[in-house]
Amino acid sequence: LTFLFPQSGRRLFFASCDSGDLRVGDLKHALQAYRRAVPSQGLGMPRGLGMSDDEEDELDTSPKNKMRDPQPGRFMHVAHTRLRMQDVPAMLTELQGALIAEV
């Protein structure tokens, strides 16, 4: 993919591809794009910094609050060699959402 598409072409590819279209070698570039796009959308921020849609639940430590879906941006510190294949669709969905929001 590196030699096939320049940087902007990679972004277009990641914005429109399906997780089944990715190859193992593409994960490094997908995570690089993820790390660039996701923080610019305020994703992956800790609760309490004004980025959460549900700020009234910030201090709620009840079990129902702990069992929520994982926060967006959770792949910020995952190496491409450690990313589990079962997590690729979730990472790609977050990346695509961030890329679409940039436009």
Coordinates of C-alpha atoms in Angstrom, one line a residue:
L1 CA 0.0 0.0 0.0
T2 CA 2.9 2.4 0.7
F3 CA 4.1 2.3 -2.9
L4 CA 0.6 2.2 -4.4
F5 CA -0.9 5.3 -2.8
P6 CA 0.7 8.5 -1.6
Q7 CA -0.4 9.8 1.8
S8 CA -3.7 11.4 0.6
G9 CA -4.5 8.2 -1.3
R10 CA -4.0 6.1 1.8
R11 CA -6.4 8.3 3.7
L12 CA -9.0 7.9 1.0
F13 CA -8.5 4.1 1.0
F14 CA -8.8 3.9 4.8
A15 CA -11.9 6.1 4.7
S16 CA -13.7 3.8 2.3
C17 CA -12.3 0.3 2.8
D18 CA -13.8 -2.6 4.7
S19 CA -11.8 -4.4 7.3
G20 CA -11.6 -7.4 5.0
D21 CA -9.8 -5.2 2.4
L22 CA -6.8 -4.6 4.8
R23 CA -3.8 -6.7 4.7
V24 CA -1.4 -7.3 7.6
G25 CA 1.1 -4.8 6.1
D26 CA -1.6 -2.1 6.0
L27 CA -2.1 -2.1 9.7
K28 CA 1.0 0.0 10.4
H29 CA -0.3 2.7 8.1
A30 CA -3.8 2.5 9.3
L31 CA -2.7 3.0 12.9
Q32 CA -0.5 6.0 11.8
A33 CA -3.6 7.5 10.2
Y34 CA -5.6 6.7 13.3
R35 CA -3.1 8.5 15.5
R36 CA -3.2 11.6 13.3
A37 CA -7.0 11.7 12.8
V38 CA -8.5 10.6 16.1
P39 CA -6.9 13.2 18.5
S40 CA -8.0 16.0 16.1
Q41 CA -11.6 15.0 16.8
G42 CA -11.2 15.1 20.6
L43 CA -11.5 11.3 20.7
G44 CA -9.5 9.3 23.2
M45 CA -9.7 12.1 25.8
P46 CA -10.1 11.2 29.5
R47 CA -13.4 12.0 31.0
G48 CA -13.7 15.4 32.7
L49 CA -11.9 17.4 30.1
G50 CA -15.0 18.8 28.5
M51 CA -15.0 16.4 25.5
S52 CA -17.5 13.9 26.8
D53 CA -21.1 14.0 25.5
D54 CA -22.4 12.8 28.9
E55 CA -20.6 15.0 31.4
E56 CA -23.3 14.4 34.0
D57 CA -22.1 10.8 34.3
E58 CA -18.4 11.7 34.9
L59 CA -18.4 11.0 38.6
D60 CA -20.7 8.1 38.4
T61 CA -18.8 5.0 39.4
S62 CA -21.7 2.6 39.4
P63 CA -21.3 -0.8 37.7
K64 CA -23.6 0.3 34.8
N65 CA -21.2 3.1 34.0
K66 CA -18.2 0.8 34.1
M67 CA -19.8 -1.6 31.6
R68 CA -20.2 0.9 28.8
D69 CA -18.7 0.4 25.4
P70 CA -15.0 1.2 25.2
Q71 CA -14.2 4.9 24.7
P72 CA -13.2 6.0 21.2
G73 CA -9.4 6.5 20.8
R74 CA -8.6 3.3 22.7
F75 CA -6.1 2.2 20.0
M76 CA -3.9 5.3 20.3
H77 CA -1.1 3.4 22.1
V78 CA -1.4 0.0 20.4
A79 CA 1.5 -1.1 18.2
H80 CA 0.6 -2.5 14.8
T81 CA 2.3 -5.7 15.8
R82 CA 0.1 -6.1 18.9
L83 CA -3.3 -5.2 17.4
R84 CA -5.6 -8.2 17.5
M85 CA -7.4 -9.1 14.3
Q86 CA -10.7 -9.0 16.2
D87 CA -10.0 -5.4 17.0
V88 CA -9.3 -4.3 13.4
P89 CA -13.0 -3.6 12.5
A90 CA -13.5 -1.4 15.6
M91 CA -10.2 0.5 15.0
L92 CA -11.2 1.0 11.3
T93 CA -14.6 2.2 12.3
E94 CA -13.1 4.8 14.6
L95 CA -10.6 5.8 12.0
Q96 CA -13.3 6.2 9.3
G97 CA -15.4 8.3 11.6
A98 CA -12.5 10.6 12.4
L99 CA -11.5 10.9 8.7
I100 CA -15.1 11.7 7.7
A101 CA -15.3 14.3 10.5
E102 CA -12.2 16.1 9.2
V103 CA -13.8 16.9 5.9

